[in-house]
Structures are given as structure tokens and as C-alpha cells.
Coordinates of C-alpha atoms in Angstrom, one line a residue:
X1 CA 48.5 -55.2 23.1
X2 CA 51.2 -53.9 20.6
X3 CA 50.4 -54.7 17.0
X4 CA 53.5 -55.5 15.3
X5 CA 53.7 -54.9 11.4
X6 CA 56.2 -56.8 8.9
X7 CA 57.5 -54.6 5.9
X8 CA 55.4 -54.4 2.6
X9 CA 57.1 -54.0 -0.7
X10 CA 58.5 -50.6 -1.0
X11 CA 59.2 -48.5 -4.1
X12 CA 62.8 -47.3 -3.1
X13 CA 65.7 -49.0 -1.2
X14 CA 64.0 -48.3 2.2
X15 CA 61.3 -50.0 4.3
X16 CA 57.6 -49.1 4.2
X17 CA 54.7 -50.5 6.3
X18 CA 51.1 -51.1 5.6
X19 CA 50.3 -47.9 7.7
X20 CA 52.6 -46.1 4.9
X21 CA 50.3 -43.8 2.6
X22 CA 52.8 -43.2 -1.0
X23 CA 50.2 -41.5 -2.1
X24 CA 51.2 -38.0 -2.8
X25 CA 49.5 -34.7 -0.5
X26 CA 48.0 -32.1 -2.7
X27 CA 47.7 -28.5 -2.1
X28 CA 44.4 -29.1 -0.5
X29 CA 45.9 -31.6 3.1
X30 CA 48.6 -28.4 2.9
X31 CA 45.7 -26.3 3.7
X32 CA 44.1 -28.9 6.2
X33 CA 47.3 -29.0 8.1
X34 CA 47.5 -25.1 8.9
X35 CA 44.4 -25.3 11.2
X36 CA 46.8 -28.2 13.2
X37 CA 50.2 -26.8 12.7
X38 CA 49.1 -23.1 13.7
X39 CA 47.4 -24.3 16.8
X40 CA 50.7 -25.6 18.2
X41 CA 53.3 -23.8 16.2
X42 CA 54.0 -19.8 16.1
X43 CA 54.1 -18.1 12.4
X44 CA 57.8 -17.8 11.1
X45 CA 58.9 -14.4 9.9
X46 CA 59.3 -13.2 6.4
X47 CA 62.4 -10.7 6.6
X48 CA 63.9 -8.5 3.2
X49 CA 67.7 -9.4 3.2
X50 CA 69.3 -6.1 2.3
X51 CA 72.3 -7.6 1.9
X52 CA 71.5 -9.8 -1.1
X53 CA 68.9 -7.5 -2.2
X54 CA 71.4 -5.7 -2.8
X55 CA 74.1 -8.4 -3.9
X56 CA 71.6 -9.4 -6.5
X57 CA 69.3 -6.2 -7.4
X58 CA 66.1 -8.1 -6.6
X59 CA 63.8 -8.2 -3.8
X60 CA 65.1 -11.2 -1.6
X61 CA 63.0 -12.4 1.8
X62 CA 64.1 -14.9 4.1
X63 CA 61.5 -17.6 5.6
X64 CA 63.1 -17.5 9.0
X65 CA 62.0 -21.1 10.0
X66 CA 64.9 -21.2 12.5
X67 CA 62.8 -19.3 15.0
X68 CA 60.5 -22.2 15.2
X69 CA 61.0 -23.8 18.9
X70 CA 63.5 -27.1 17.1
X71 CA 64.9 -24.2 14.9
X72 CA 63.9 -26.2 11.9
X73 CA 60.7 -26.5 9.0
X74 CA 60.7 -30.4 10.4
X75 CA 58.6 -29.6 13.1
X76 CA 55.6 -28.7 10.9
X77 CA 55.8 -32.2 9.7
X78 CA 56.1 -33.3 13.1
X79 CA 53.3 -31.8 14.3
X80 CA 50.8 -32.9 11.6
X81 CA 51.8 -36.2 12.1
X82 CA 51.3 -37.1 15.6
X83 CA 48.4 -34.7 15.8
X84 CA 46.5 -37.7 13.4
X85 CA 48.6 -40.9 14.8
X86 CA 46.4 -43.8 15.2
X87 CA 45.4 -44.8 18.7
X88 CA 47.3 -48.2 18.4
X89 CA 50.5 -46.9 18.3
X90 CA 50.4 -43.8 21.3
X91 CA 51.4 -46.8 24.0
X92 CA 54.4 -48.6 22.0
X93 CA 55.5 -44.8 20.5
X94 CA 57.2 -43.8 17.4
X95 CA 60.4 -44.5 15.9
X96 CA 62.3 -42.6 13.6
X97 CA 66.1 -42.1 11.8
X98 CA 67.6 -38.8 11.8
X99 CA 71.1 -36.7 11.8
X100 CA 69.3 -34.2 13.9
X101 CA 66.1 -32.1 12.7
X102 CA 63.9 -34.6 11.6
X103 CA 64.4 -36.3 15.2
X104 CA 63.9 -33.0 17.0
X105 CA 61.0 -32.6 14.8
X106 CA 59.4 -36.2 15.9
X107 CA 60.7 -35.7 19.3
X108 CA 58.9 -32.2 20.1
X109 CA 55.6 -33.5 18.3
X110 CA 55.9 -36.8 20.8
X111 CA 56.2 -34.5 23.8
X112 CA 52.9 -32.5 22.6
X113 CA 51.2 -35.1 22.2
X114 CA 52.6 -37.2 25.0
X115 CA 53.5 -40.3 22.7
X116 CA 57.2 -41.7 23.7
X117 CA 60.0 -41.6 20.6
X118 CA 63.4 -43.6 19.8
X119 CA 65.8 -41.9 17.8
X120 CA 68.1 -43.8 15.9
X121 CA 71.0 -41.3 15.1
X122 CA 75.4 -42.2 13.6
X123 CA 77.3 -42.5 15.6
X124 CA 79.1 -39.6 15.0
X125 CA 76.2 -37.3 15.0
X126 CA 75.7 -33.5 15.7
X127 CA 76.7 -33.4 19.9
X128 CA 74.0 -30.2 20.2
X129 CA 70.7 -31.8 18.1
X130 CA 71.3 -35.4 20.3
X131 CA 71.2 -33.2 23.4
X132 CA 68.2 -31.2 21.9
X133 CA 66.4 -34.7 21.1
X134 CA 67.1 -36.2 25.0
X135 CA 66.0 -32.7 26.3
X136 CA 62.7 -32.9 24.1
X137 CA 62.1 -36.6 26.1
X138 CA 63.4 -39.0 22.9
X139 CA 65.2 -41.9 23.6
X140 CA 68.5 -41.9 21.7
X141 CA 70.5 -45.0 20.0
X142 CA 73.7 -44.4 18.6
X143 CA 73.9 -46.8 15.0
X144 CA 76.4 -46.7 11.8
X145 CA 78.1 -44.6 10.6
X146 CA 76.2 -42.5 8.4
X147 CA 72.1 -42.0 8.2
X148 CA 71.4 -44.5 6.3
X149 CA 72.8 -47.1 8.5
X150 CA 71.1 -45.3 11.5
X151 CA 67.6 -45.9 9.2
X152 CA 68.0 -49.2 8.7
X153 CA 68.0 -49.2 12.6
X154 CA 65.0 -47.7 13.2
X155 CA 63.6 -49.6 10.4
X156 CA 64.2 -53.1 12.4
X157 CA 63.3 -51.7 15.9
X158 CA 59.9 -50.8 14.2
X159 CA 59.7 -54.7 12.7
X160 CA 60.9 -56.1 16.6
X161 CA 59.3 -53.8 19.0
X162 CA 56.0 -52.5 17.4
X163 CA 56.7 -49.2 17.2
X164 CA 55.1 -46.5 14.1
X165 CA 58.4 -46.0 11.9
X166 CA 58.0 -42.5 11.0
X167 CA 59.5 -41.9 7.3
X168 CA 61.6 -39.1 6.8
X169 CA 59.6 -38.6 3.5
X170 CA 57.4 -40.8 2.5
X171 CA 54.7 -39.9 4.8
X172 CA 52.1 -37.4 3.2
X173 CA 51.3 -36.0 6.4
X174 CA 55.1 -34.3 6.9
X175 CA 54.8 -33.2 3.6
X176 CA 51.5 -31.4 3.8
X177 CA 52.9 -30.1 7.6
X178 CA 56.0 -28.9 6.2
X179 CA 54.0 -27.2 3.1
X180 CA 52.6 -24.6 5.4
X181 CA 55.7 -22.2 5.5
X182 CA 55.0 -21.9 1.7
X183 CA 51.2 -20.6 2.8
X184 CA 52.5 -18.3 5.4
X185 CA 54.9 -17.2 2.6
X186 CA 51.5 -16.4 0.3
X187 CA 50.1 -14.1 3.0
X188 CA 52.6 -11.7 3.1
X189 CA 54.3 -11.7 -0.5
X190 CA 51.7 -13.2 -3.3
X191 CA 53.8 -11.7 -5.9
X192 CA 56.9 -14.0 -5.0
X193 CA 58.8 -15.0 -8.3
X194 CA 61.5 -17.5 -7.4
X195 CA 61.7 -19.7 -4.1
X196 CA 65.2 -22.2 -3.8
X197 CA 64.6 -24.8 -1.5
X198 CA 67.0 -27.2 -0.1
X199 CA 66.5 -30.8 -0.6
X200 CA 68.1 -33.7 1.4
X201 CA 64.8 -35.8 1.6
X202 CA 62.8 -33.3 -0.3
X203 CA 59.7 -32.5 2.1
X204 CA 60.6 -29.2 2.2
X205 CA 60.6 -28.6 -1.6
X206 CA 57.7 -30.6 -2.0
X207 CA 55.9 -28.8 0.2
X208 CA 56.7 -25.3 -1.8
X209 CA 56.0 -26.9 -4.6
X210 CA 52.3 -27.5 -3.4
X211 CA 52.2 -24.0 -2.6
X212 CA 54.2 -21.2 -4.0
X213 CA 54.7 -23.7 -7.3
X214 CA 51.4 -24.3 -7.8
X215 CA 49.0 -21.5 -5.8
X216 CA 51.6 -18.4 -7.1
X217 CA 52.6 -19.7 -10.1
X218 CA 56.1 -19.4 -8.4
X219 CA 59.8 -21.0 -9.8
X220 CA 60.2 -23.5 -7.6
X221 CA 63.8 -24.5 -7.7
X222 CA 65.5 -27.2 -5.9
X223 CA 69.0 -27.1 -4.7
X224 CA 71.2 -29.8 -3.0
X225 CA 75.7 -30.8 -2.6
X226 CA 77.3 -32.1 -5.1
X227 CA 78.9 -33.8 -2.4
X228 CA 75.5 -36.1 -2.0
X229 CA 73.5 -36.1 -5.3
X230 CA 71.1 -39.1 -4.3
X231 CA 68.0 -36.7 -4.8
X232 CA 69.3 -34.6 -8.1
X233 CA 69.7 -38.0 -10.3
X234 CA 66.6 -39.9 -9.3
X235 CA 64.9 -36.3 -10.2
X236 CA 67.1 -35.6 -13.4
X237 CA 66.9 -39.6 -14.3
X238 CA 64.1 -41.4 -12.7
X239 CA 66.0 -43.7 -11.0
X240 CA 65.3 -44.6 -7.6
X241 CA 68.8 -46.4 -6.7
X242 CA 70.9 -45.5 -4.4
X243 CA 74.0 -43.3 -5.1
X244 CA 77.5 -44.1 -3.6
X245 CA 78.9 -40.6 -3.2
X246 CA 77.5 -38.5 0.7
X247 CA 80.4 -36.6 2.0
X248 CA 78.9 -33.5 1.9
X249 CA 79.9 -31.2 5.1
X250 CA 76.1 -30.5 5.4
X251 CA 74.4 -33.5 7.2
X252 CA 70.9 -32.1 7.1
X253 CA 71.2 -33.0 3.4
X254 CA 73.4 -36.0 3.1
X255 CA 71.8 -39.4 2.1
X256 CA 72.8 -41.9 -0.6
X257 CA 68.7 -42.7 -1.2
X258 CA 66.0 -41.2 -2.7
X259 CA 62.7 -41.8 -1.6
X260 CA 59.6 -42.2 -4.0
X261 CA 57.2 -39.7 -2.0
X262 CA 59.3 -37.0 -2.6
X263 CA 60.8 -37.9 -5.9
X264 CA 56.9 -38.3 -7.4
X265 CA 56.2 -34.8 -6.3
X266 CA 59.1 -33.0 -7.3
X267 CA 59.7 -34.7 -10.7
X268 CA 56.2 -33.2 -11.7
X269 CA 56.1 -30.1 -10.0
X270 CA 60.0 -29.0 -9.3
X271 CA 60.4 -26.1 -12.5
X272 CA 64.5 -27.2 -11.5
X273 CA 67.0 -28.4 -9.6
X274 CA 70.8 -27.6 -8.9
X275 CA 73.7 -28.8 -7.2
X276 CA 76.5 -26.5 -5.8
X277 CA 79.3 -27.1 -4.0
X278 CA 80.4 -27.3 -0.8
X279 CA 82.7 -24.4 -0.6
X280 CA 79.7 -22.2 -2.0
X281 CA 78.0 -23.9 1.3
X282 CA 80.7 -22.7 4.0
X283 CA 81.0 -19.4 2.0
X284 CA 77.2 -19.0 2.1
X285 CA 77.1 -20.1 6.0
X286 CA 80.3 -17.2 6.6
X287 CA 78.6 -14.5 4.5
X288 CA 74.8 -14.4 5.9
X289 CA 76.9 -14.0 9.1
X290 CA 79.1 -11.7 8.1
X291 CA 76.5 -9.6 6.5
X292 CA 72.8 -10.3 8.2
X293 CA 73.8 -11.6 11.8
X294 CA 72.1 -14.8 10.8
X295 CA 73.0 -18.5 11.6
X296 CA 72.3 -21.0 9.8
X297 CA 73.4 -24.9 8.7
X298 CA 75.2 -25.6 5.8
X299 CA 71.9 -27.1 4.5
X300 CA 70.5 -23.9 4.6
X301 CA 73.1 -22.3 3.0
X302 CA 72.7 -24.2 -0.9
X303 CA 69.5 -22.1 -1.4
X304 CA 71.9 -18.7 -0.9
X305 CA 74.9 -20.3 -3.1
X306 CA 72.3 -21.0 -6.0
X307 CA 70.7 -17.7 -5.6
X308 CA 74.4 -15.8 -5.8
X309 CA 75.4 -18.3 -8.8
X310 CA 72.6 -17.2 -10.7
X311 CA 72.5 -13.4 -9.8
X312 CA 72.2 -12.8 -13.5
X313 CA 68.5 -14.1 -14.0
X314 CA 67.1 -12.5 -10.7
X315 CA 67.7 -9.4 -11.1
X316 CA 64.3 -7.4 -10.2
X317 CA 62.4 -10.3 -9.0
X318 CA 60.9 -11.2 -5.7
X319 CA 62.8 -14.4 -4.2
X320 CA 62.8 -16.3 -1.0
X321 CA 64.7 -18.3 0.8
X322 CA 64.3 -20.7 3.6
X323 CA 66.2 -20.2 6.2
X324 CA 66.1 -23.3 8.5
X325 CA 68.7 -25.0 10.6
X326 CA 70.1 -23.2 13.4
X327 CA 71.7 -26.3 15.5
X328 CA 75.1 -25.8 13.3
X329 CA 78.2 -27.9 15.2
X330 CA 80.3 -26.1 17.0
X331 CA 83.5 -27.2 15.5
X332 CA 82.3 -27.1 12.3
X333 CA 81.2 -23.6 12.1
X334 CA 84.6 -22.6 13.8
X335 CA 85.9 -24.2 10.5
X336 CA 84.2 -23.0 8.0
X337 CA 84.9 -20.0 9.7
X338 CA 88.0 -19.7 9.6
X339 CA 88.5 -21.1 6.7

């Protein structure tokens, strides 16, 4: 029998369930999840960029997430996730929102663990990560035109048809799955000085900020568009509303709301956050090519436009950067490319 759940009251604009845990991970579940994430998920490289080692006189490594099997940090999450689902929900299945990696993510984890998934995606979403979610076995429904709409989606289908909504943030157990990249980061480089991590949703910085932040004493610092600053103001003022302005070009970032997992965690443990702008993206995207053979989304890319902005104050220190997102749009890259 399918147990169907009616929302509860939620702390931000979108919908939480009973099953929803706003309780924020610590360090320790990070930890707990590497035994689970490492059983089904291969160690991600740590790589000196000579390029901006160079660019920037400091010692600059690149967490090469991309080579994970979705070529994303998502599937950590993923992973942790499903690993724990409750029994009730492995027959009805999982539902989740996504523009691409955090369905990939949810979609491989569902395949592992043989639980079915519906992805609610725009309708103009990323060609390549919808053909990577239906190849991973997801279910795909094409709704609204931007992620948002698609959430709200998935947030109904969850209400009508029983299914576990999974949360692009507010779900401890992605957080604490996604925080393992910043432990693998600790076994190679323990002396790491400054880490800037993308944030769209903000599991990703989170998750550094439960590790590198807090186990390395680390600078943690937060970077997202200009173009779609939903994250940087409920960080900078506390609010939880959502913002009008998401045209940024990099969709693995864009959302107009911020959601109160993510926002708790990074409003007491982010040392800062900074916005750049999207022609530092493309010109980040174009020069890792250019210069390191290395592919990557425009989401990626705001961690290497705040590290070349600020060139001054790194000089001699140890820095990483994530490097996830390799499903980048055809026709956009050819853009930004020749642009």
C-alpha cells in the first residue's frame, strides 16, 4: 500500500514533508556517509593546476568531481540517500526537480539501489543531462519554464502519487553525501588554505563547510551569478524570500529560492560569499580549456572567476577548487566559445 503524505509547514517558499529532517548534518554524518558513498563511488582526483598556479602564484588543486560516473558532486548525495530510504517508499519510488545533475544524481542512486525515479525537468532543459537521466532508467516530465516551476511539479506528483520528494537541499543526507569530497580533499592536502565553492542550492558549500571549514580550519568561500542571487541575499540578509532575478547562463546554479537547510549552515559556517558575473563564467569555462584541457559547466566556472578576481590575496596559499559539471550544452559551449 502507498502511503501518501500531505505537505507540513515549511520554512522557505518550497514544500517539505513529514519525512523531511531540517535539521542540519554535522561533520560527524559527513564521516558516516564515506563508509556508504565509498562503497559505491570511486575517489575523485586532486590535480595542481599549473596554469593558475601560475596565474595566481599560489598552490591551486582541482577536486575533479567530473570523473565521478554522472560527472557531478550530486551523486554523493544521491547515493547517501537512497542507500538509507525507508522501505515504504522503494515500491512507489522517488521524485525529484532538477535542470540536470541533481536528477542524474537521484537517477543513478535509484538504479543502485533498484528504486524507480520521476524527474521533473523545464521544458527547455539541457538535451544531453535528459538523455543521461532516461539512460540512468528515470522517468522524465517536461514542466515550466524554469526550475522552479519544474519543482513545484514534483512537489504535487509527490502529494498525488505517493512518491518520496527528494529535496534538492533540504535533506541532511545529500548534504553529509556531498560533504565527502571535502574529506577526500583532507587526505591528500591537510594544509589547504582557501576552498571556493559554487552554490546554486548550497549542498556543495555546505558540505565543505563541514569539512575543510571546520576540520582544516580552511576559508570557505561561497561563490554564485549575479545573474541569480537568490542564495547570496538570504545569506548576506536572512531572508528566506524568493528573489525575481535567474537569467544566469549557468543553470546548475539558477534558482529564484533559497532553501533553509542550506542557508542555516552556510550563514554560520560560510567565512564569505561572492557573486561574479557571467562573462567571468564563459571566460572561466574558455580559459580552463584553453589552458588545462578541462571541461567544465558554467557553474563550475564561478569558483575560477572568484579565484582570478582576487589573485591579490592568494598569493602563496594552497587553494582548491571543485571542478564539477561536465554535461555542458552543446550550443552553449560553442557560444561561449566563440564568443
Amino acid at each position: 500500500m502507498v502511503a501518501n503524505y500531505d505537505p507540513v509547514e515549511s520554512p522557505d517558499e518550497t514544500t517539505v514533508f513529514p519525512y523531511h529532517d531540517l535539521e542540519p548534518p554535522t561533520a560527524a554524518d559527513v564521516y558516516r556517509a564515506q563508509s556508504t558513498v565509498s562503497a559505491y563511488l570511486p575517489t575523485t582526483p586532486l590535480v595542481r593546476c599549473e596554469w593558475l598556479s601560475a596565474e595566481l602564484e599560489a598552490d591551486v588543486y582541482l577536486k575533479r568531481e567530473d570523473t565521478l560516473p554522472t560527472g557531478a558532486f550530486k551523486v554523493r548525495g544521491g547515493i547517501n540517500l537512497v542507500a538509507g530510504l525507508d522501505e515504504e517508499f522503494r515500491d512507489p519510488g522517488l521524485v525529484a526537480a532538477s535542470t540536470g545533475n541533481h536528477g542524474q544524481s537521484i537517477a543513478y542512486a535509484g538504479r543502485e539501489f533498484d528504486v524507480p525515479v520521476v524527474i521533473c525537468v523545464p521544458e527547455d532543459a539541457n538535451p544531453g543531462k535528459v538523455r543521461a537521466m532516461e539512460r540512468l532508467g528515470a522517468r522524465i516530465e517536461h514542466y515550466g519554464a524554469d526550475f522552479d516551476e519544474a519543482r513545484e511539479r514534483a512537489e504535487r506528483l509527490a502529494i498525488e502519487d505517493g512518491y518520496r520528494y527528494v529535496h534538492s537541499a533540504n535533506e541532511p543526507a545529500l548534504i553529509a553525501g556531498v560533504g565527502t569530497a571535502g574529506l577526500e580533499i583532507l587526505d591528500e592536502r591537510p594544509d589547504v588554505d582557501v576552498l571556493f565553492a559554487p552554490v546554486g542550492g548550497g549542498s556543495s558549500a555546505a558540505g565543505y563547510c563541514l569539512t575543510v571549514g571546520e576540520l582544516a580550519g580552511a576559508d570557505v568561500i561561497g561563490v554564485q551569478s549575479a545573474a541569480a542571487p537568490a542564495m547570496y541575499r538570504a545569506w548576506s540578509e536572512g531572508t528566506l524570500e524568493s528573489h525575481e532575478r535567474m537569467d544566469t547562463i549557468a543553470e546548475g546554479i539558477a534558482t529564484r529560492v533559497p532553501f533553509a537547510l542550506t542557508v542555516e549552515l552556510l550563514r554560520e559556517r560560510l567565512d564569505e560569499f561572492v557573486l561574479v558575473e557571467d562573462e567571468a563564467l564563459r571566460n572561466g569555462v574558455r580559459r580552463m580549456l584553453e589552458a588545462e584541457h578541462v571541461l567544465m559547466e558554467a557553474a563550475s566556472a564561478t569558483g575560477v572567476a572568484a579565484a582570478l578576481e582576487r589573485r591579490d590575496e592568494l598569493a602563496g596559499k594552497t587553494v582548491v577548487l571543485p571542478v564539477s559539471g561536465r554535461n555542458v550544452d552543446l550550443e552553449k559551449l560553442r557560444s561561449m566559445l566563440d564568443e
